[in-house]
mmCIF file of C-alpha atoms (C1' of nucleotides) in Angstrom:
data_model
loop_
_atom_site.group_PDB
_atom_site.id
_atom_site.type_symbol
_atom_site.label_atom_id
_atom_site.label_comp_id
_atom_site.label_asym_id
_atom_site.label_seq_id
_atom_site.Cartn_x
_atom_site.Cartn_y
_atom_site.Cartn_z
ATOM 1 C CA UNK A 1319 -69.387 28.949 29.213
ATOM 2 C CA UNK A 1320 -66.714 26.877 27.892
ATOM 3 C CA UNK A 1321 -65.525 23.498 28.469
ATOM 4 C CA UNK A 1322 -62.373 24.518 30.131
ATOM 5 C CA UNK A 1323 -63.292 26.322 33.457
ATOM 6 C CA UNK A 1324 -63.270 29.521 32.684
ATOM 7 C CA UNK A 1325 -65.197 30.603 35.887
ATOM 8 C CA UNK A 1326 -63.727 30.254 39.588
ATOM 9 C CA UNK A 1327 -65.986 30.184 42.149
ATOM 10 C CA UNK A 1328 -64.732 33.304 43.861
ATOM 11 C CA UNK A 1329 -66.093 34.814 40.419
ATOM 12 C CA UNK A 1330 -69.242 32.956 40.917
ATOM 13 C CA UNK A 1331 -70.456 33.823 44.049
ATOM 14 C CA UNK A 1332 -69.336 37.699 42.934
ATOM 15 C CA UNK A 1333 -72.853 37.890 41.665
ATOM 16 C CA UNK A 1334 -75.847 38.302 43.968
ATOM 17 C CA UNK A 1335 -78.464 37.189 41.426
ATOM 18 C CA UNK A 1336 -76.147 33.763 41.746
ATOM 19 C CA UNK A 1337 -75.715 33.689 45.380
ATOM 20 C CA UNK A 1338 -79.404 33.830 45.562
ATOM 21 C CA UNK A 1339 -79.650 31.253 42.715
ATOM 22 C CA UNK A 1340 -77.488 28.895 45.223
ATOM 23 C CA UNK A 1341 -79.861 29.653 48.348
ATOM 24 C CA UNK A 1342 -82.918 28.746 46.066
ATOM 25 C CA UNK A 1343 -81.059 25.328 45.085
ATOM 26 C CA UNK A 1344 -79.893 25.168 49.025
ATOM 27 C CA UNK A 1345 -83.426 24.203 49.602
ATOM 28 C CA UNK A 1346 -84.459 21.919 46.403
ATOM 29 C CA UNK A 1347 -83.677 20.955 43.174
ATOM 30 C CA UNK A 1348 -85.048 23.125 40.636
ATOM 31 C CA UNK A 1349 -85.652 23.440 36.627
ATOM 32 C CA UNK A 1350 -85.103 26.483 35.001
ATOM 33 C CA UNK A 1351 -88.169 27.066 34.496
ATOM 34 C CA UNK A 1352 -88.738 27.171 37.997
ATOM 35 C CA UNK A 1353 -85.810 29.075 38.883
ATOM 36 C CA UNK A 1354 -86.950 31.954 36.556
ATOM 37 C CA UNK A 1355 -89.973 32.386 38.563
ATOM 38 C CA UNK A 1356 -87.932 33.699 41.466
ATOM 39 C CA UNK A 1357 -85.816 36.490 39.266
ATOM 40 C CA UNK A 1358 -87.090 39.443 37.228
ATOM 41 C CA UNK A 1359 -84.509 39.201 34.933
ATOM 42 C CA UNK A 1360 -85.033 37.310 31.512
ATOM 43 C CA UNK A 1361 -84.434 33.455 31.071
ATOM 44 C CA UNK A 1362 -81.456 33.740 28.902
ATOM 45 C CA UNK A 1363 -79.986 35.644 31.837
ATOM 46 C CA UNK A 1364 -81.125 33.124 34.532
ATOM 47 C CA UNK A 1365 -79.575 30.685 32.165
ATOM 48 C CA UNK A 1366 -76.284 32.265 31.576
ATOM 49 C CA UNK A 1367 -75.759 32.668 35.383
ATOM 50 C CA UNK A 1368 -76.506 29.032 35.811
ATOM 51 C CA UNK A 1369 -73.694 28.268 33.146
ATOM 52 C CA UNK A 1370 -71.376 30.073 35.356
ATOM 53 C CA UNK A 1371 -72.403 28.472 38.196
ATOM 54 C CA UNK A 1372 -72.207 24.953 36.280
ATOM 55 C CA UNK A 1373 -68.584 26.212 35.293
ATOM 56 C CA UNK A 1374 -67.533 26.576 38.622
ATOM 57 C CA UNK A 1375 -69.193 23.467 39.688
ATOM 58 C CA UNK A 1376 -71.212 25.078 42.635
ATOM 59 C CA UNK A 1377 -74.166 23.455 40.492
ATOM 60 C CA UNK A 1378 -75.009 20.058 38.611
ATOM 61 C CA UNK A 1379 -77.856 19.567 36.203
ATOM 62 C CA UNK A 1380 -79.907 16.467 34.704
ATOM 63 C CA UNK A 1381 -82.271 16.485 32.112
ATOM 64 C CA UNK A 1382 -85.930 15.431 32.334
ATOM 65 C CA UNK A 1383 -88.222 15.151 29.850
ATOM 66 C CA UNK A 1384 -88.800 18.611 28.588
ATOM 67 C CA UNK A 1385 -87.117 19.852 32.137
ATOM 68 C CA UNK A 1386 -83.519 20.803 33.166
ATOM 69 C CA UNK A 1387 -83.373 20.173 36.889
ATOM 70 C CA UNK A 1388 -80.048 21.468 38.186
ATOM 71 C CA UNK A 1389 -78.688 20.692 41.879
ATOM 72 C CA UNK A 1390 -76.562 22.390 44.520
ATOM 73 C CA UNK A 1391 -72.814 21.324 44.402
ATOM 74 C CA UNK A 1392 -71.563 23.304 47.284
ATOM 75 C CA UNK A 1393 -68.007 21.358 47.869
ATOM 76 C CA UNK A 1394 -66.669 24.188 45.903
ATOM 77 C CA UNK A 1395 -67.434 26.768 48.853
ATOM 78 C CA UNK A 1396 -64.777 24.963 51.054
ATOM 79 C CA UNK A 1397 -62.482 26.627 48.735
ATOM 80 C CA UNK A 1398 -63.616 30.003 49.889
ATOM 81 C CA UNK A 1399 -64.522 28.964 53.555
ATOM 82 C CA UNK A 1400 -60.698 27.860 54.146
ATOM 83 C CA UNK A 1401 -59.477 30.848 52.230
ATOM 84 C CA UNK A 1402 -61.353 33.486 54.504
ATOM 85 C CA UNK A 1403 -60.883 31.688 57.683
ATOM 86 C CA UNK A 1404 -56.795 32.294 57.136
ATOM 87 C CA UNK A 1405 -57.986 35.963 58.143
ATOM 88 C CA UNK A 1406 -60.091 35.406 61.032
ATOM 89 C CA UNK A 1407 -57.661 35.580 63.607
ATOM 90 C CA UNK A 1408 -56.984 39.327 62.161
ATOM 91 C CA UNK A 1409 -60.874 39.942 63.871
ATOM 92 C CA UNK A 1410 -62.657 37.330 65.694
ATOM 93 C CA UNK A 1411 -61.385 37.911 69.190
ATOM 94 C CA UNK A 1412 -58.873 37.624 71.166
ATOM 95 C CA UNK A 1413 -59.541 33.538 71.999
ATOM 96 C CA UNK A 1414 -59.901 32.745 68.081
ATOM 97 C CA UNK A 1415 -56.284 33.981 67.979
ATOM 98 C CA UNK A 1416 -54.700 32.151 70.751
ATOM 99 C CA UNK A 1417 -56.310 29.340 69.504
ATOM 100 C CA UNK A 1418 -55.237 29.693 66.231
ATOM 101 C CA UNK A 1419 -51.959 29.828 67.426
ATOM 102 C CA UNK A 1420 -51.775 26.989 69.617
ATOM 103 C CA UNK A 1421 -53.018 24.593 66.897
ATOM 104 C CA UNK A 1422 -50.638 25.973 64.283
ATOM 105 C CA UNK A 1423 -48.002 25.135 67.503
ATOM 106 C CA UNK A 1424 -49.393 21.374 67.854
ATOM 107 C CA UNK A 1425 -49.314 20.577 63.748
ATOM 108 C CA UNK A 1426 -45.723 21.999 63.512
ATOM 109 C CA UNK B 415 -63.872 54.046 42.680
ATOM 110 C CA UNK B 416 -66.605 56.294 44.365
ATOM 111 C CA UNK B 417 -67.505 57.318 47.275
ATOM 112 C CA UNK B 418 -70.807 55.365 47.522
ATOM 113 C CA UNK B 419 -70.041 52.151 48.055
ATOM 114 C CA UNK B 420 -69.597 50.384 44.157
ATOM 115 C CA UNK B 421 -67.893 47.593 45.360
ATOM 116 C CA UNK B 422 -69.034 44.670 47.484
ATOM 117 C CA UNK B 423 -66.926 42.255 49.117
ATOM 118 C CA UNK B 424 -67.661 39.059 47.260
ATOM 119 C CA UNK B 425 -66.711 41.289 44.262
ATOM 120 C CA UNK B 426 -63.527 42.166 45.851
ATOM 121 C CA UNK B 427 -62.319 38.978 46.867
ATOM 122 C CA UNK B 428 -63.086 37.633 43.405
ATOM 123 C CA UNK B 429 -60.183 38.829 41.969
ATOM 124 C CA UNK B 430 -56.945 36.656 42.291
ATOM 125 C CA UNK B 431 -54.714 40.173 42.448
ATOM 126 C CA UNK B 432 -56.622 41.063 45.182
ATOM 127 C CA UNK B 433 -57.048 38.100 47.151
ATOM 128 C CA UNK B 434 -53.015 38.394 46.750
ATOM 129 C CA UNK B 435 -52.805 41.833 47.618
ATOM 130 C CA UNK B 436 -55.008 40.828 50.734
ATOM 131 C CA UNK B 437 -52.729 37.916 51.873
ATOM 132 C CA UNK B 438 -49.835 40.234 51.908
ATOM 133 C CA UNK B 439 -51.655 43.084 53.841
ATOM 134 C CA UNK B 440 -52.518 40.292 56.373
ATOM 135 C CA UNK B 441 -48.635 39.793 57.337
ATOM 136 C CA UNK B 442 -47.767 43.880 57.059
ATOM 137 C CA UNK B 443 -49.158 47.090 56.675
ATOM 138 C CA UNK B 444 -47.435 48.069 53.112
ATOM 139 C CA UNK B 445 -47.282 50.994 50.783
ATOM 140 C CA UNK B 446 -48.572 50.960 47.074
ATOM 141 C CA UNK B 447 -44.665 50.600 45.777
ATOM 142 C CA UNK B 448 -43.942 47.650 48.443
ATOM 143 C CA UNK B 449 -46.913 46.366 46.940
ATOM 144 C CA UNK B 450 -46.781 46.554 43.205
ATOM 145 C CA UNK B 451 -43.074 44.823 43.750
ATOM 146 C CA UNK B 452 -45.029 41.608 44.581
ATOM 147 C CA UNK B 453 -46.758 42.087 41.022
ATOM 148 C CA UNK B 454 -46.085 42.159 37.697
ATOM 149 C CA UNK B 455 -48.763 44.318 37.019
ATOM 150 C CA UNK B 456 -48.206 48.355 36.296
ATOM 151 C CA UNK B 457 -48.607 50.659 39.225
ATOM 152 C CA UNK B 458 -52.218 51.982 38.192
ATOM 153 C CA UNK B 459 -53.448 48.643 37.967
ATOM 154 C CA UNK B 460 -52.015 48.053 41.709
ATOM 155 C CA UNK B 461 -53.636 51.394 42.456
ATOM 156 C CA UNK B 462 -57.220 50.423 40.719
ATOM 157 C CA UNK B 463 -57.087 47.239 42.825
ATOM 158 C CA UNK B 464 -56.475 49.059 45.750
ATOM 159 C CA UNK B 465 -59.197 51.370 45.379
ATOM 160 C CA UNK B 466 -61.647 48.524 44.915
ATOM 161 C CA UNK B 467 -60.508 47.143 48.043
ATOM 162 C CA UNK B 468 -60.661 49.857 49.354
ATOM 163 C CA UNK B 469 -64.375 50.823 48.648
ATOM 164 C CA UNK B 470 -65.614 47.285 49.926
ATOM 165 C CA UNK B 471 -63.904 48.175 53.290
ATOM 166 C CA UNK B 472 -61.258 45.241 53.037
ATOM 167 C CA UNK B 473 -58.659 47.850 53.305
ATOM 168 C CA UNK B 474 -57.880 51.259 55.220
ATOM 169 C CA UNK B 475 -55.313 53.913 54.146
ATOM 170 C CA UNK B 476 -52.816 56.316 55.659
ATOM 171 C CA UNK B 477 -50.513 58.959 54.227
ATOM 172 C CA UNK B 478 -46.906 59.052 55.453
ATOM 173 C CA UNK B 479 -44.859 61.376 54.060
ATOM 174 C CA UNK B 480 -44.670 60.975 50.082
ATOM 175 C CA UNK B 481 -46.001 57.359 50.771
ATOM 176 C CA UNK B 482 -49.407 56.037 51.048
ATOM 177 C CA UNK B 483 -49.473 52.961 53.564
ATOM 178 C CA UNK B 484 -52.435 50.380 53.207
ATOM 179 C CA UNK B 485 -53.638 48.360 56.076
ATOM 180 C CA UNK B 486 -55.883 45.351 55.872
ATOM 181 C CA UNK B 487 -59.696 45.614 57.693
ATOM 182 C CA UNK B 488 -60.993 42.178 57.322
ATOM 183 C CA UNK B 489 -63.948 43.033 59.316
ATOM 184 C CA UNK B 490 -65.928 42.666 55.955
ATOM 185 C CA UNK B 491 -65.046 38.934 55.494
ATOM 186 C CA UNK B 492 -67.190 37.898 58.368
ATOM 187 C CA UNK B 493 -70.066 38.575 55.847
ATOM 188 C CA UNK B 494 -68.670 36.299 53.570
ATOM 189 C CA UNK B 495 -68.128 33.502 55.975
ATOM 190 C CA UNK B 496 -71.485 33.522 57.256
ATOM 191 C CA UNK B 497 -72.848 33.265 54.132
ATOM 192 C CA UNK B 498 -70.322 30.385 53.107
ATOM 193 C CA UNK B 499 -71.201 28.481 56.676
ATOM 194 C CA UNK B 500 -74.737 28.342 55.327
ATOM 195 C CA UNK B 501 -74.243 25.673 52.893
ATOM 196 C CA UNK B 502 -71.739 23.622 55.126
ATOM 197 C CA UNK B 503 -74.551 21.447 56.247
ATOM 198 C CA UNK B 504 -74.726 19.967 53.024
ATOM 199 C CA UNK B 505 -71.105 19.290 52.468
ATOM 200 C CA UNK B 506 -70.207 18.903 56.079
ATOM 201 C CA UNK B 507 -71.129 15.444 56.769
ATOM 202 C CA UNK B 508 -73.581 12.604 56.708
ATOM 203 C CA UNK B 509 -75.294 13.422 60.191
ATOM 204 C CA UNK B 510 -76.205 17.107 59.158
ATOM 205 C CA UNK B 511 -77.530 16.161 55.942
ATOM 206 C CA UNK B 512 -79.321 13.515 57.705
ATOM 207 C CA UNK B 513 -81.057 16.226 59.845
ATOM 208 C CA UNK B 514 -81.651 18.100 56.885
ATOM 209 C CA UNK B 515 -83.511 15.472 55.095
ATOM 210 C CA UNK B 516 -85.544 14.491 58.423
ATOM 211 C CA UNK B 517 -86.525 18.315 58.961
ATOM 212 C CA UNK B 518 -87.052 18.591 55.474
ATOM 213 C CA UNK B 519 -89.866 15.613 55.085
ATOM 214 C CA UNK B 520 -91.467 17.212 58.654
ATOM 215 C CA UNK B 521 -91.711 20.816 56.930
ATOM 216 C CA UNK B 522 -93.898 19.220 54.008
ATOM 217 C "C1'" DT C 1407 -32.550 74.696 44.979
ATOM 218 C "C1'" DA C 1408 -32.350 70.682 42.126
ATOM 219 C "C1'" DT C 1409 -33.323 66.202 41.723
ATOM 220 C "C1'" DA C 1410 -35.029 61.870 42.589
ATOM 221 C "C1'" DC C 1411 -38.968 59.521 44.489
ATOM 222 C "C1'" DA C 1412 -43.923 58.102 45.433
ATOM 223 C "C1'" DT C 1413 -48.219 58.876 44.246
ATOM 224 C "C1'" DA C 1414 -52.222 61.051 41.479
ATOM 225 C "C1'" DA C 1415 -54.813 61.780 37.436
ATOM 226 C "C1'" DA C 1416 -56.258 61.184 32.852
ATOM 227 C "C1'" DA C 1417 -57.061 59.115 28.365
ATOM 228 C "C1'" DC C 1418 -57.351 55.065 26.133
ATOM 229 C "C1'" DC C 1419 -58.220 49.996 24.943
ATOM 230 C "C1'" DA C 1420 -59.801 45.008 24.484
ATOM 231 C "C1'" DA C 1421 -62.372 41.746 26.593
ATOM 232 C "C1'" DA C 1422 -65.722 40.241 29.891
ATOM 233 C "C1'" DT C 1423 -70.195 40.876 32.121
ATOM 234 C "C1'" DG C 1424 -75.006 41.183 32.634
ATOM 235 C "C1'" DG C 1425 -78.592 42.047 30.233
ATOM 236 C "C1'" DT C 1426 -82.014 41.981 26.103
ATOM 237 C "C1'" DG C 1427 -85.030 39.911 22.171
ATOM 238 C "C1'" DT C 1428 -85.905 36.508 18.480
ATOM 239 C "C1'" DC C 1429 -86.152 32.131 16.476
ATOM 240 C "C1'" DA C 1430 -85.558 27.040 16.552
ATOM 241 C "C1'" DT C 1431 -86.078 22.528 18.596
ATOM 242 C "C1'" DA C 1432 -87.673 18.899 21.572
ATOM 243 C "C1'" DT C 1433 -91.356 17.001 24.397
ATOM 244 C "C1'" DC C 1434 -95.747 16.347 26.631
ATOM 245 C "C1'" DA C 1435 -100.690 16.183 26.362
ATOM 246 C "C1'" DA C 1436 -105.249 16.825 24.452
ATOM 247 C "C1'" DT D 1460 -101.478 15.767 14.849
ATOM 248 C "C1'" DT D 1461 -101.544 19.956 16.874
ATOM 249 C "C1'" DG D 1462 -100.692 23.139 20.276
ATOM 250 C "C1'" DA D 1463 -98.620 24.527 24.473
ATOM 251 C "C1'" DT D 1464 -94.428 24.179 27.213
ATOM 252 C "C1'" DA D 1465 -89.368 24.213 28.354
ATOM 253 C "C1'" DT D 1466 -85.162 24.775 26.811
ATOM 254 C "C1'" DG D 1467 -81.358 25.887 23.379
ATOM 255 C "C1'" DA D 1468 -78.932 28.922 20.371
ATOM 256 C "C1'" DC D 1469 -78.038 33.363 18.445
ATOM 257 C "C1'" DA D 1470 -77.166 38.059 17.646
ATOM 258 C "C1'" DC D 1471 -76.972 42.228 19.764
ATOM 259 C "C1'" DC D 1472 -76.021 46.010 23.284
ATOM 260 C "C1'" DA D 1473 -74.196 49.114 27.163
ATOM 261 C "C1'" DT D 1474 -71.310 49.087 30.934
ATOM 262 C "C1'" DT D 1475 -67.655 47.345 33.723
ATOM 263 C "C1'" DT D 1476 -63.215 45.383 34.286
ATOM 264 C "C1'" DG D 1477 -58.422 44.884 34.143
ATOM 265 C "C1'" DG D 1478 -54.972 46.522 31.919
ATOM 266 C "C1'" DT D 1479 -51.878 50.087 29.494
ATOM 267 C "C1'" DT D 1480 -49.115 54.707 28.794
ATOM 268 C "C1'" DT D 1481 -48.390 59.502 29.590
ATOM 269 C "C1'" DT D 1482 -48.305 63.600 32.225
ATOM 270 C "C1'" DA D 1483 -48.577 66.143 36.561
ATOM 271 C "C1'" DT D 1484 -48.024 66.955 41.562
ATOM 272 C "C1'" DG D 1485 -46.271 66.742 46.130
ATOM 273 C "C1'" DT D 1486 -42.257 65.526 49.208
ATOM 274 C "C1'" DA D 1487 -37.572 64.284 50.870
ATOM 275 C "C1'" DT D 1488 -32.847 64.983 50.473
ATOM 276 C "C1'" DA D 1489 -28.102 65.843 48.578
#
DNA sequence: TATACATAAAACCAAATGGTGTCATATCAA
DNA sequence: TTGATATGACACCATTTGGTTTTATGTATA
């Protein structure tokens, strides 16, 4: 959880505990207080997932009063998105491919 | 590497080696020596990737001879992009988050 | 048949990961 | 001010991960 970002989000989203952390923030800001309610695990580990979520910056946080309130960040995900849509024309169908194709015609 | 399923795919894809190994399975089928010439990583470690890759599903093999030719199944990805496409909404743009703040404020 | 080639299998290692529990600190509220 | 609440900071632990080297096995081919 250091300053330099240690954690991509590819690495991330690797854990489900985190990709459920990211649903849960989907729908509202939450402390961690809060968060912990939704995970049987301890709060240090709810905490130390958040850190690697922070790391990848898939998640913000502010403080208030006693409460840390972190927030989705999910620009990150486009990352991923673009990266695994390279492959759908390998299984969509038949029209993704010819589309694919005609577009990558057009921009070059 | 067992044969229940260890490995998921966001695990599998979070791995840069893989994600590489991936990219070049996309353009040809390849056997573990084409492979590990792309890397400067031993042979095992090529193999252990492989096998990962392998037990998410990302990946199919076939003997030939003295060689072992890998073939990418991407099939699994499609996982992965629908849970990425979830969270476009609130990158997207202003009209969908719009809509999400209107159905939001109706839900409560 | 020898030999070179491609892969398999095993033992080993350091570091990272995902988890725990304990204690300290800051803040709100009675 | 005192107590409850929310988080921060540690120290610790077992397992997994990503890598290595060494040794064996199966397969073409000169």
């Amino acid at each position: 959880m250091s300053a330099a970002p240690k954690h991509d989000v590819y690495q991330a989203i690797a854990d489900s505990s985190r990709r459920e952390m990211l649903m849960l923030l989907a729908k509202n800001d939450a402390s961690i207080k809060e968060i912990s309610e939704h995970f049987s695990i301890s709060r240090t580990a709810i905490v130390k997932h958040l850190n690697v979520l922070s790391d990848a910056k898939l998640v913000s946080d502010r403080k208030a009063g006693r409460s840390k309130i972190y927030s989705l960040q999910p620009e990150q995900l486009a990352e991923v998105k673009e990266w695994v849509s390279y492959f759908e024309q390998f299984w969509d169908n038949k029209i993704s491919m010819l589309k694919n194709l005609v577009e990558s015609d057009f921009e070059e």
